[in-house]
């Protein structure tokens, strides 16, 4: 950096900073720690697990942001298995959420029971029906749903520690259920001719005691008080790149809230 300024300016900067100043400058740049982010998966496949495009988008944006990523999933059976080619349950099959999530994580994944706030600066939950079927019972019970014990613990622990929580698509219902008074978005509150097919979720979020904030698919809502960041993702029927951009906005705000 110094030598690119030319010999005279380089020499002047060295004299002004002194040996201690230069050492401090280089040391701080070299040892600046990246944010450590946990990503919680719920299986593999939109209809019974994690939405794969959303998980990939989260990981790409975290990589661009220089984050150190660790992936987790609960070691529990899936609610059911969906044949994605038919959109119907595969009655004879049963699968494990952790085992299926390992497909997305390329094998580098741990049980959610091992996730602690001490080892991470933030946590992100991609969407997919797995958030409403395997991480909670929202798909069946709506506002009366129960949240997986470890998922609830993680949300409460990160919230208590003042560390940011990112959620997209349907997963904001987890924060709405667990964190009293949280502000979240799942997009718009009207279907608008099918553009927002899951708009009714906004009503359920309000019934859970949370505040729903209308946002477009490329936007993220930041609840600064609770450090909860959400974006609609596939709650909207739209082009993939817009969903990617919205997730990018969510990830960017999560990383900013870590202060790293």
PDB file of C-alpha atoms in Angstrom:
ATOM      1  CA  UNK A   1       0.000   0.000   0.000  1.00  0.00           C
ATOM      2  CA  UNK A   2       2.767   2.454   0.980  1.00  0.00           C
ATOM      3  CA  UNK A   3       5.076   1.783  -1.955  1.00  0.00           C
ATOM      4  CA  UNK A   4       2.280   2.398  -4.457  1.00  0.00           C
ATOM      5  CA  UNK A   5       2.185   6.039  -3.313  1.00  0.00           C
ATOM      6  CA  UNK A   6       5.632   6.777  -4.704  1.00  0.00           C
ATOM      7  CA  UNK A   7       9.030   6.870  -2.956  1.00  0.00           C
ATOM      8  CA  UNK A   8       8.699  10.390  -1.484  1.00  0.00           C
ATOM      9  CA  UNK A   9       5.214   9.922  -0.032  1.00  0.00           C
ATOM     10  CA  UNK A  10       6.128   6.439   1.162  1.00  0.00           C
ATOM     11  CA  UNK A  11       9.099   7.789   3.072  1.00  0.00           C
ATOM     12  CA  UNK A  12       7.037  10.624   4.542  1.00  0.00           C
ATOM     13  CA  UNK A  13       4.370   8.228   5.781  1.00  0.00           C
ATOM     14  CA  UNK A  14       6.960   5.967   7.380  1.00  0.00           C
ATOM     15  CA  UNK A  15       8.523   8.904   9.236  1.00  0.00           C
ATOM     16  CA  UNK A  16       5.136  10.195  10.393  1.00  0.00           C
ATOM     17  CA  UNK A  17       3.924   6.830  11.590  1.00  0.00           C
ATOM     18  CA  UNK A  18       7.163   5.615  13.075  1.00  0.00           C
ATOM     19  CA  UNK A  19       8.030   1.916  13.529  1.00  0.00           C
ATOM     20  CA  UNK A  20       5.359   1.332  16.187  1.00  0.00           C
ATOM     21  CA  UNK A  21       2.640   2.982  14.112  1.00  0.00           C
ATOM     22  CA  UNK A  22       3.395   0.935  11.007  1.00  0.00           C
ATOM     23  CA  UNK A  23       3.559  -2.280  13.001  1.00  0.00           C
ATOM     24  CA  UNK A  24       0.196  -1.505  14.541  1.00  0.00           C
ATOM     25  CA  UNK A  25      -1.336  -0.740  11.134  1.00  0.00           C
ATOM     26  CA  UNK A  26      -0.166  -3.977   9.543  1.00  0.00           C
ATOM     27  CA  UNK A  27      -0.969  -6.036  12.626  1.00  0.00           C
ATOM     28  CA  UNK A  28      -4.569  -4.808  12.836  1.00  0.00           C
ATOM     29  CA  UNK A  29      -5.144  -5.563   9.162  1.00  0.00           C
ATOM     30  CA  UNK A  30      -3.582  -9.000   9.440  1.00  0.00           C
ATOM     31  CA  UNK A  31      -5.392 -10.113  12.614  1.00  0.00           C
ATOM     32  CA  UNK A  32      -8.849  -8.680  11.976  1.00  0.00           C
ATOM     33  CA  UNK A  33     -11.211 -11.586  12.669  1.00  0.00           C
ATOM     34  CA  UNK A  34     -14.052 -12.439  10.304  1.00  0.00           C
ATOM     35  CA  UNK A  35     -17.578 -13.030  11.560  1.00  0.00           C
ATOM     36  CA  UNK A  36     -18.334 -16.606  12.595  1.00  0.00           C
ATOM     37  CA  UNK A  37     -21.824 -17.489  11.363  1.00  0.00           C
ATOM     38  CA  UNK A  38     -23.881 -20.593  12.068  1.00  0.00           C
ATOM     39  CA  UNK A  39     -26.334 -21.720   9.381  1.00  0.00           C
ATOM     40  CA  UNK A  40     -29.163 -23.958  10.567  1.00  0.00           C
ATOM     41  CA  UNK A  41     -30.625 -26.368   8.006  1.00  0.00           C
ATOM     42  CA  UNK A  42     -33.866 -28.360   8.133  1.00  0.00           C
ATOM     43  CA  UNK A  43     -33.314 -31.130   5.598  1.00  0.00           C
ATOM     44  CA  UNK A  44     -32.736 -31.107   1.846  1.00  0.00           C
ATOM     45  CA  UNK A  45     -35.519 -30.099  -0.533  1.00  0.00           C
ATOM     46  CA  UNK A  46     -38.141 -27.360  -0.507  1.00  0.00           C
ATOM     47  CA  UNK A  47     -41.207 -29.454   0.346  1.00  0.00           C
ATOM     48  CA  UNK A  48     -39.806 -31.397   3.302  1.00  0.00           C
ATOM     49  CA  UNK A  49     -36.543 -29.664   4.197  1.00  0.00           C
ATOM     50  CA  UNK A  50     -34.330 -26.673   3.407  1.00  0.00           C
ATOM     51  CA  UNK A  51     -34.977 -24.735   0.187  1.00  0.00           C
ATOM     52  CA  UNK A  52     -31.729 -25.494  -1.624  1.00  0.00           C
ATOM     53  CA  UNK A  53     -31.546 -22.266  -3.656  1.00  0.00           C
ATOM     54  CA  UNK A  54     -31.979 -20.247  -0.476  1.00  0.00           C
ATOM     55  CA  UNK A  55     -29.293 -22.190   1.378  1.00  0.00           C
ATOM     56  CA  UNK A  56     -26.898 -21.738  -1.542  1.00  0.00           C
ATOM     57  CA  UNK A  57     -27.639 -18.010  -1.731  1.00  0.00           C
ATOM     58  CA  UNK A  58     -26.991 -17.623   1.994  1.00  0.00           C
ATOM     59  CA  UNK A  59     -23.666 -19.440   1.683  1.00  0.00           C
ATOM     60  CA  UNK A  60     -22.548 -17.456  -1.387  1.00  0.00           C
ATOM     61  CA  UNK A  61     -23.301 -14.112   0.255  1.00  0.00           C
ATOM     62  CA  UNK A  62     -21.611 -15.179   3.494  1.00  0.00           C
ATOM     63  CA  UNK A  63     -18.554 -16.205   1.492  1.00  0.00           C
ATOM     64  CA  UNK A  64     -18.454 -12.845  -0.280  1.00  0.00           C
ATOM     65  CA  UNK A  65     -18.778 -11.143   3.088  1.00  0.00           C
ATOM     66  CA  UNK A  66     -15.717 -13.002   4.371  1.00  0.00           C
ATOM     67  CA  UNK A  67     -17.599 -14.936   7.030  1.00  0.00           C
ATOM     68  CA  UNK A  68     -16.468 -18.189   8.603  1.00  0.00           C
ATOM     69  CA  UNK A  69     -19.429 -20.562   8.270  1.00  0.00           C
ATOM     70  CA  UNK A  70     -20.446 -23.614  10.280  1.00  0.00           C
ATOM     71  CA  UNK A  71     -23.586 -25.616   9.516  1.00  0.00           C
ATOM     72  CA  UNK A  72     -25.962 -27.390  11.883  1.00  0.00           C
ATOM     73  CA  UNK A  73     -29.239 -29.310  11.843  1.00  0.00           C
ATOM     74  CA  UNK A  74     -31.328 -31.095  14.468  1.00  0.00           C
ATOM     75  CA  UNK A  75     -30.723 -34.834  14.721  1.00  0.00           C
ATOM     76  CA  UNK A  76     -34.409 -35.782  14.455  1.00  0.00           C
ATOM     77  CA  UNK A  77     -36.679 -37.602  11.999  1.00  0.00           C
ATOM     78  CA  UNK A  78     -38.348 -35.558   9.279  1.00  0.00           C
ATOM     79  CA  UNK A  79     -42.090 -34.992   9.650  1.00  0.00           C
ATOM     80  CA  UNK A  80     -42.480 -36.874   6.373  1.00  0.00           C
ATOM     81  CA  UNK A  81     -40.754 -37.374   3.022  1.00  0.00           C
ATOM     82  CA  UNK A  82     -42.063 -35.698  -0.135  1.00  0.00           C
ATOM     83  CA  UNK A  83     -41.473 -37.089  -3.621  1.00  0.00           C
ATOM     84  CA  UNK A  84     -40.468 -33.797  -5.236  1.00  0.00           C
ATOM     85  CA  UNK A  85     -41.196 -35.084  -8.743  1.00  0.00           C
ATOM     86  CA  UNK A  86     -44.848 -35.599  -7.789  1.00  0.00           C
ATOM     87  CA  UNK A  87     -45.310 -33.220  -4.874  1.00  0.00           C
ATOM     88  CA  UNK A  88     -46.773 -36.071  -2.847  1.00  0.00           C
ATOM     89  CA  UNK A  89     -45.727 -37.889   0.349  1.00  0.00           C
ATOM     90  CA  UNK A  90     -43.593 -41.005  -0.073  1.00  0.00           C
ATOM     91  CA  UNK A  91     -45.459 -43.104   2.469  1.00  0.00           C
ATOM     92  CA  UNK A  92     -42.900 -45.891   2.832  1.00  0.00           C
ATOM     93  CA  UNK A  93     -39.920 -43.596   3.456  1.00  0.00           C
ATOM     94  CA  UNK A  94     -38.458 -41.966   6.554  1.00  0.00           C
ATOM     95  CA  UNK A  95     -35.421 -39.711   6.694  1.00  0.00           C
ATOM     96  CA  UNK A  96     -33.300 -37.913   9.298  1.00  0.00           C
ATOM     97  CA  UNK A  97     -33.012 -34.103   9.200  1.00  0.00           C
ATOM     98  CA  UNK A  98     -29.296 -34.038  10.041  1.00  0.00           C
ATOM     99  CA  UNK A  99     -28.439 -36.744   7.508  1.00  0.00           C
ATOM    100  CA  UNK A 100     -30.391 -35.006   4.740  1.00  0.00           C
ATOM    101  CA  UNK A 101     -28.964 -31.583   5.597  1.00  0.00           C
ATOM    102  CA  UNK A 102     -25.463 -33.032   5.210  1.00  0.00           C
ATOM    103  CA  UNK A 103     -26.135 -33.184   1.456  1.00  0.00           C
ATOM    104  CA  UNK A 104     -26.212 -29.382   1.301  1.00  0.00           C
ATOM    105  CA  UNK A 105     -23.322 -29.004   3.739  1.00  0.00           C
ATOM    106  CA  UNK A 106     -21.143 -31.416   1.702  1.00  0.00           C
ATOM    107  CA  UNK A 107     -20.821 -33.510   4.838  1.00  0.00           C
ATOM    108  CA  UNK A 108     -19.453 -30.698   7.015  1.00  0.00           C
ATOM    109  CA  UNK A 109     -22.282 -30.401   9.533  1.00  0.00           C
ATOM    110  CA  UNK A 110     -22.933 -30.976  13.231  1.00  0.00           C
ATOM    111  CA  UNK A 111     -25.928 -31.666  15.415  1.00  0.00           C
ATOM    112  CA  UNK A 112     -27.804 -28.514  16.411  1.00  0.00           C
ATOM    113  CA  UNK A 113     -27.304 -29.533  20.050  1.00  0.00           C
ATOM    114  CA  UNK A 114     -23.631 -28.527  19.636  1.00  0.00           C
ATOM    115  CA  UNK A 115     -24.357 -24.968  18.487  1.00  0.00           C
ATOM    116  CA  UNK A 116     -23.432 -22.333  21.075  1.00  0.00           C
ATOM    117  CA  UNK A 117     -23.323 -18.546  21.057  1.00  0.00           C
ATOM    118  CA  UNK A 118     -19.794 -18.625  22.453  1.00  0.00           C
ATOM    119  CA  UNK A 119     -18.477 -19.999  19.155  1.00  0.00           C
ATOM    120  CA  UNK A 120     -20.493 -17.790  16.784  1.00  0.00           C
ATOM    121  CA  UNK A 121     -21.276 -14.140  16.096  1.00  0.00           C
ATOM    122  CA  UNK A 122     -24.595 -14.726  14.292  1.00  0.00           C
ATOM    123  CA  UNK A 123     -27.011 -17.436  13.185  1.00  0.00           C
ATOM    124  CA  UNK A 124     -29.031 -17.732   9.955  1.00  0.00           C
ATOM    125  CA  UNK A 125     -32.016 -19.952   9.157  1.00  0.00           C
ATOM    126  CA  UNK A 126     -32.733 -20.484   5.433  1.00  0.00           C
ATOM    127  CA  UNK A 127     -36.328 -21.286   4.498  1.00  0.00           C
ATOM    128  CA  UNK A 128     -38.114 -24.220   2.939  1.00  0.00           C
ATOM    129  CA  UNK A 129     -41.019 -26.204   4.360  1.00  0.00           C
ATOM    130  CA  UNK A 130     -38.560 -27.956   6.673  1.00  0.00           C
ATOM    131  CA  UNK A 131     -38.619 -24.848   8.879  1.00  0.00           C
ATOM    132  CA  UNK A 132     -42.380 -25.315   9.272  1.00  0.00           C
ATOM    133  CA  UNK A 133     -42.309 -29.137   9.448  1.00  0.00           C
ATOM    134  CA  UNK A 134     -39.020 -30.180  11.065  1.00  0.00           C
ATOM    135  CA  UNK A 135     -37.884 -27.115  13.014  1.00  0.00           C
ATOM    136  CA  UNK A 136     -41.443 -26.455  14.159  1.00  0.00           C
ATOM    137  CA  UNK A 137     -45.002 -27.705  13.668  1.00  0.00           C
ATOM    138  CA  UNK A 138     -46.180 -24.496  11.986  1.00  0.00           C
ATOM    139  CA  UNK A 139     -47.200 -26.322   8.782  1.00  0.00           C
ATOM    140  CA  UNK A 140     -49.737 -28.334  10.781  1.00  0.00           C
ATOM    141  CA  UNK A 141     -50.594 -26.171  13.793  1.00  0.00           C
ATOM    142  CA  UNK A 142     -50.197 -22.583  12.542  1.00  0.00           C
ATOM    143  CA  UNK A 143     -50.211 -20.041  15.375  1.00  0.00           C
ATOM    144  CA  UNK A 144     -50.507 -22.877  17.905  1.00  0.00           C
ATOM    145  CA  UNK A 145     -47.276 -24.470  16.694  1.00  0.00           C
ATOM    146  CA  UNK A 146     -44.434 -25.798  18.800  1.00  0.00           C
ATOM    147  CA  UNK A 147     -40.778 -25.127  18.020  1.00  0.00           C
ATOM    148  CA  UNK A 148     -38.085 -27.789  18.193  1.00  0.00           C
ATOM    149  CA  UNK A 149     -36.415 -27.572  21.613  1.00  0.00           C
ATOM    150  CA  UNK A 150     -32.903 -26.970  20.248  1.00  0.00           C
ATOM    151  CA  UNK A 151     -34.144 -24.391  17.738  1.00  0.00           C
ATOM    152  CA  UNK A 152     -35.902 -22.529  20.541  1.00  0.00           C
ATOM    153  CA  UNK A 153     -32.766 -22.674  22.688  1.00  0.00           C
ATOM    154  CA  UNK A 154     -30.587 -21.297  19.890  1.00  0.00           C
ATOM    155  CA  UNK A 155     -32.962 -18.429  19.131  1.00  0.00           C
ATOM    156  CA  UNK A 156     -33.247 -17.467  22.790  1.00  0.00           C
ATOM    157  CA  UNK A 157     -29.505 -17.782  23.419  1.00  0.00           C
ATOM    158  CA  UNK A 158     -28.504 -15.585  20.461  1.00  0.00           C
ATOM    159  CA  UNK A 159     -31.185 -13.053  21.349  1.00  0.00           C
ATOM    160  CA  UNK A 160     -30.038 -12.911  24.979  1.00  0.00           C
ATOM    161  CA  UNK A 161     -26.427 -12.517  23.850  1.00  0.00           C
ATOM    162  CA  UNK A 162     -27.381  -9.610  21.577  1.00  0.00           C
ATOM    163  CA  UNK A 163     -26.123 -11.461  18.513  1.00  0.00           C
ATOM    164  CA  UNK A 164     -27.933 -11.120  15.163  1.00  0.00           C
ATOM    165  CA  UNK A 165     -30.385 -13.691  13.801  1.00  0.00           C
ATOM    166  CA  UNK A 166     -31.173 -13.934  10.077  1.00  0.00           C
ATOM    167  CA  UNK A 167     -34.204 -15.745   8.657  1.00  0.00           C
ATOM    168  CA  UNK A 168     -35.768 -15.978   5.208  1.00  0.00           C
ATOM    169  CA  UNK A 169     -38.872 -17.327   3.478  1.00  0.00           C
ATOM    170  CA  UNK A 170     -41.108 -19.157   6.023  1.00  0.00           C
ATOM    171  CA  UNK A 171     -38.461 -19.361   8.768  1.00  0.00           C
ATOM    172  CA  UNK A 172     -39.327 -15.922  10.268  1.00  0.00           C
ATOM    173  CA  UNK A 173     -42.284 -17.679  11.931  1.00  0.00           C
ATOM    174  CA  UNK A 174     -39.709 -19.266  14.259  1.00  0.00           C
ATOM    175  CA  UNK A 175     -38.645 -15.863  15.564  1.00  0.00           C
ATOM    176  CA  UNK A 176     -42.264 -14.722  15.711  1.00  0.00           C
ATOM    177  CA  UNK A 177     -43.116 -17.697  17.934  1.00  0.00           C
ATOM    178  CA  UNK A 178     -40.063 -17.644  20.200  1.00  0.00           C
ATOM    179  CA  UNK A 179     -39.093 -13.957  20.484  1.00  0.00           C
ATOM    180  CA  UNK A 180     -41.972 -11.942  21.903  1.00  0.00           C
ATOM    181  CA  UNK A 181     -42.643  -8.726  20.005  1.00  0.00           C
ATOM    182  CA  UNK A 182     -40.122  -9.378  17.234  1.00  0.00           C
ATOM    183  CA  UNK A 183     -40.492  -7.561  13.907  1.00  0.00           C
ATOM    184  CA  UNK A 184     -40.282  -9.791  10.827  1.00  0.00           C
ATOM    185  CA  UNK A 185     -41.296  -9.915   7.179  1.00  0.00           C
ATOM    186  CA  UNK A 186     -42.553 -12.677   4.909  1.00  0.00           C
ATOM    187  CA  UNK A 187     -43.282 -10.165   2.146  1.00  0.00           C
ATOM    188  CA  UNK A 188     -46.723  -8.792   1.302  1.00  0.00           C
ATOM    189  CA  UNK A 189     -50.013  -9.344   3.109  1.00  0.00           C
ATOM    190  CA  UNK A 190     -52.193  -9.883   0.009  1.00  0.00           C
ATOM    191  CA  UNK A 191     -51.752 -12.578  -2.647  1.00  0.00           C
ATOM    192  CA  UNK A 192     -51.875 -10.018  -5.480  1.00  0.00           C
ATOM    193  CA  UNK A 193     -53.002 -12.434  -8.168  1.00  0.00           C
ATOM    194  CA  UNK A 194     -50.736 -15.244  -7.030  1.00  0.00           C
ATOM    195  CA  UNK A 195     -47.491 -13.275  -6.766  1.00  0.00           C
ATOM    196  CA  UNK A 196     -47.529 -13.795  -2.984  1.00  0.00           C
ATOM    197  CA  UNK A 197     -49.159 -17.256  -2.588  1.00  0.00           C
ATOM    198  CA  UNK A 198     -48.312 -17.527   1.122  1.00  0.00           C
ATOM    199  CA  UNK A 199     -49.497 -14.038   2.089  1.00  0.00           C
ATOM    200  CA  UNK A 200     -51.741 -15.516   4.783  1.00  0.00           C
ATOM    201  CA  UNK A 201     -48.618 -16.252   6.821  1.00  0.00           C
ATOM    202  CA  UNK A 202     -48.447 -12.554   7.707  1.00  0.00           C
ATOM    203  CA  UNK A 203     -51.732 -12.904   9.598  1.00  0.00           C
ATOM    204  CA  UNK A 204     -50.436 -15.898  11.539  1.00  0.00           C
ATOM    205  CA  UNK A 205     -47.321 -13.920  12.473  1.00  0.00           C
ATOM    206  CA  UNK A 206     -49.494 -11.203  13.955  1.00  0.00           C
ATOM    207  CA  UNK A 207     -51.491 -13.806  15.885  1.00  0.00           C
ATOM    208  CA  UNK A 208     -48.210 -15.048  17.332  1.00  0.00           C
ATOM    209  CA  UNK A 209     -47.699 -11.597  18.843  1.00  0.00           C
ATOM    210  CA  UNK A 210     -45.024 -10.410  16.414  1.00  0.00           C
ATOM    211  CA  UNK A 211     -45.135  -7.376  14.139  1.00  0.00           C
ATOM    212  CA  UNK A 212     -45.267  -8.032  10.399  1.00  0.00           C
ATOM    213  CA  UNK A 213     -43.544  -5.497   8.162  1.00  0.00           C
ATOM    214  CA  UNK A 214     -44.380  -5.430   4.439  1.00  0.00           C
ATOM    215  CA  UNK A 215     -41.259  -5.727   2.276  1.00  0.00           C
ATOM    216  CA  UNK A 216     -40.557  -6.510  -1.362  1.00  0.00           C
ATOM    217  CA  UNK A 217     -38.657  -9.659  -2.316  1.00  0.00           C
ATOM    218  CA  UNK A 218     -35.374  -7.796  -2.889  1.00  0.00           C
ATOM    219  CA  UNK A 219     -35.537  -6.130   0.519  1.00  0.00           C
ATOM    220  CA  UNK A 220     -34.749  -7.142   4.085  1.00  0.00           C
ATOM    221  CA  UNK A 221     -36.336  -5.900   7.278  1.00  0.00           C
ATOM    222  CA  UNK A 222     -34.018  -5.117  10.191  1.00  0.00           C
ATOM    223  CA  UNK A 223     -35.462  -5.255  13.700  1.00  0.00           C
ATOM    224  CA  UNK A 224     -32.685  -3.258  15.322  1.00  0.00           C
ATOM    225  CA  UNK A 225     -33.988  -3.760  18.868  1.00  0.00           C
ATOM    226  CA  UNK A 226     -33.961  -7.567  18.659  1.00  0.00           C
ATOM    227  CA  UNK A 227     -31.239  -7.831  15.978  1.00  0.00           C
ATOM    228  CA  UNK A 228     -33.520  -9.978  13.806  1.00  0.00           C
ATOM    229  CA  UNK A 229     -33.117  -9.635  10.020  1.00  0.00           C
ATOM    230  CA  UNK A 230     -35.647 -11.185   7.626  1.00  0.00           C
ATOM    231  CA  UNK A 231     -36.412 -11.317   3.891  1.00  0.00           C
ATOM    232  CA  UNK A 232     -39.290 -12.932   1.920  1.00  0.00           C
ATOM    233  CA  UNK A 233     -37.309 -15.113  -0.546  1.00  0.00           C
ATOM    234  CA  UNK A 234     -39.562 -17.818  -2.057  1.00  0.00           C
ATOM    235  CA  UNK A 235     -42.661 -16.500  -0.312  1.00  0.00           C
ATOM    236  CA  UNK A 236     -42.833 -14.573  -3.592  1.00  0.00           C
ATOM    237  CA  UNK A 237     -43.294 -16.047  -7.068  1.00  0.00           C
ATOM    238  CA  UNK A 238     -40.599 -14.172  -8.965  1.00  0.00           C
ATOM    239  CA  UNK A 239     -37.288 -14.469 -10.778  1.00  0.00           C
ATOM    240  CA  UNK A 240     -34.514 -16.330  -8.966  1.00  0.00           C
ATOM    241  CA  UNK A 241     -32.061 -13.426  -9.111  1.00  0.00           C
ATOM    242  CA  UNK A 242     -34.464 -11.209  -7.144  1.00  0.00           C
ATOM    243  CA  UNK A 243     -34.664 -13.830  -4.392  1.00  0.00           C
ATOM    244  CA  UNK A 244     -30.870 -14.041  -4.448  1.00  0.00           C
ATOM    245  CA  UNK A 245     -30.625 -10.253  -4.061  1.00  0.00           C
ATOM    246  CA  UNK A 246     -33.071 -10.192  -1.158  1.00  0.00           C
ATOM    247  CA  UNK A 247     -31.117 -12.877   0.666  1.00  0.00           C
ATOM    248  CA  UNK A 248     -28.001 -10.839  -0.024  1.00  0.00           C
ATOM    249  CA  UNK A 249     -29.589  -7.848   1.700  1.00  0.00           C
ATOM    250  CA  UNK A 250     -30.433 -10.022   4.701  1.00  0.00           C
ATOM    251  CA  UNK A 251     -26.927 -11.470   4.952  1.00  0.00           C
ATOM    252  CA  UNK A 252     -25.293  -8.054   4.545  1.00  0.00           C
ATOM    253  CA  UNK A 253     -27.333  -6.631   7.418  1.00  0.00           C
ATOM    254  CA  UNK A 254     -26.630  -9.649   9.630  1.00  0.00           C
ATOM    255  CA  UNK A 255     -22.892  -9.244   9.065  1.00  0.00           C
ATOM    256  CA  UNK A 256     -23.064  -5.512   9.746  1.00  0.00           C
ATOM    257  CA  UNK A 257     -24.839  -6.174  13.046  1.00  0.00           C
ATOM    258  CA  UNK A 258     -21.998  -8.466  14.160  1.00  0.00           C
ATOM    259  CA  UNK A 259     -19.642  -5.486  14.054  1.00  0.00           C
ATOM    260  CA  UNK A 260     -16.917  -7.640  12.494  1.00  0.00           C
TER     261      UNK A 260
END
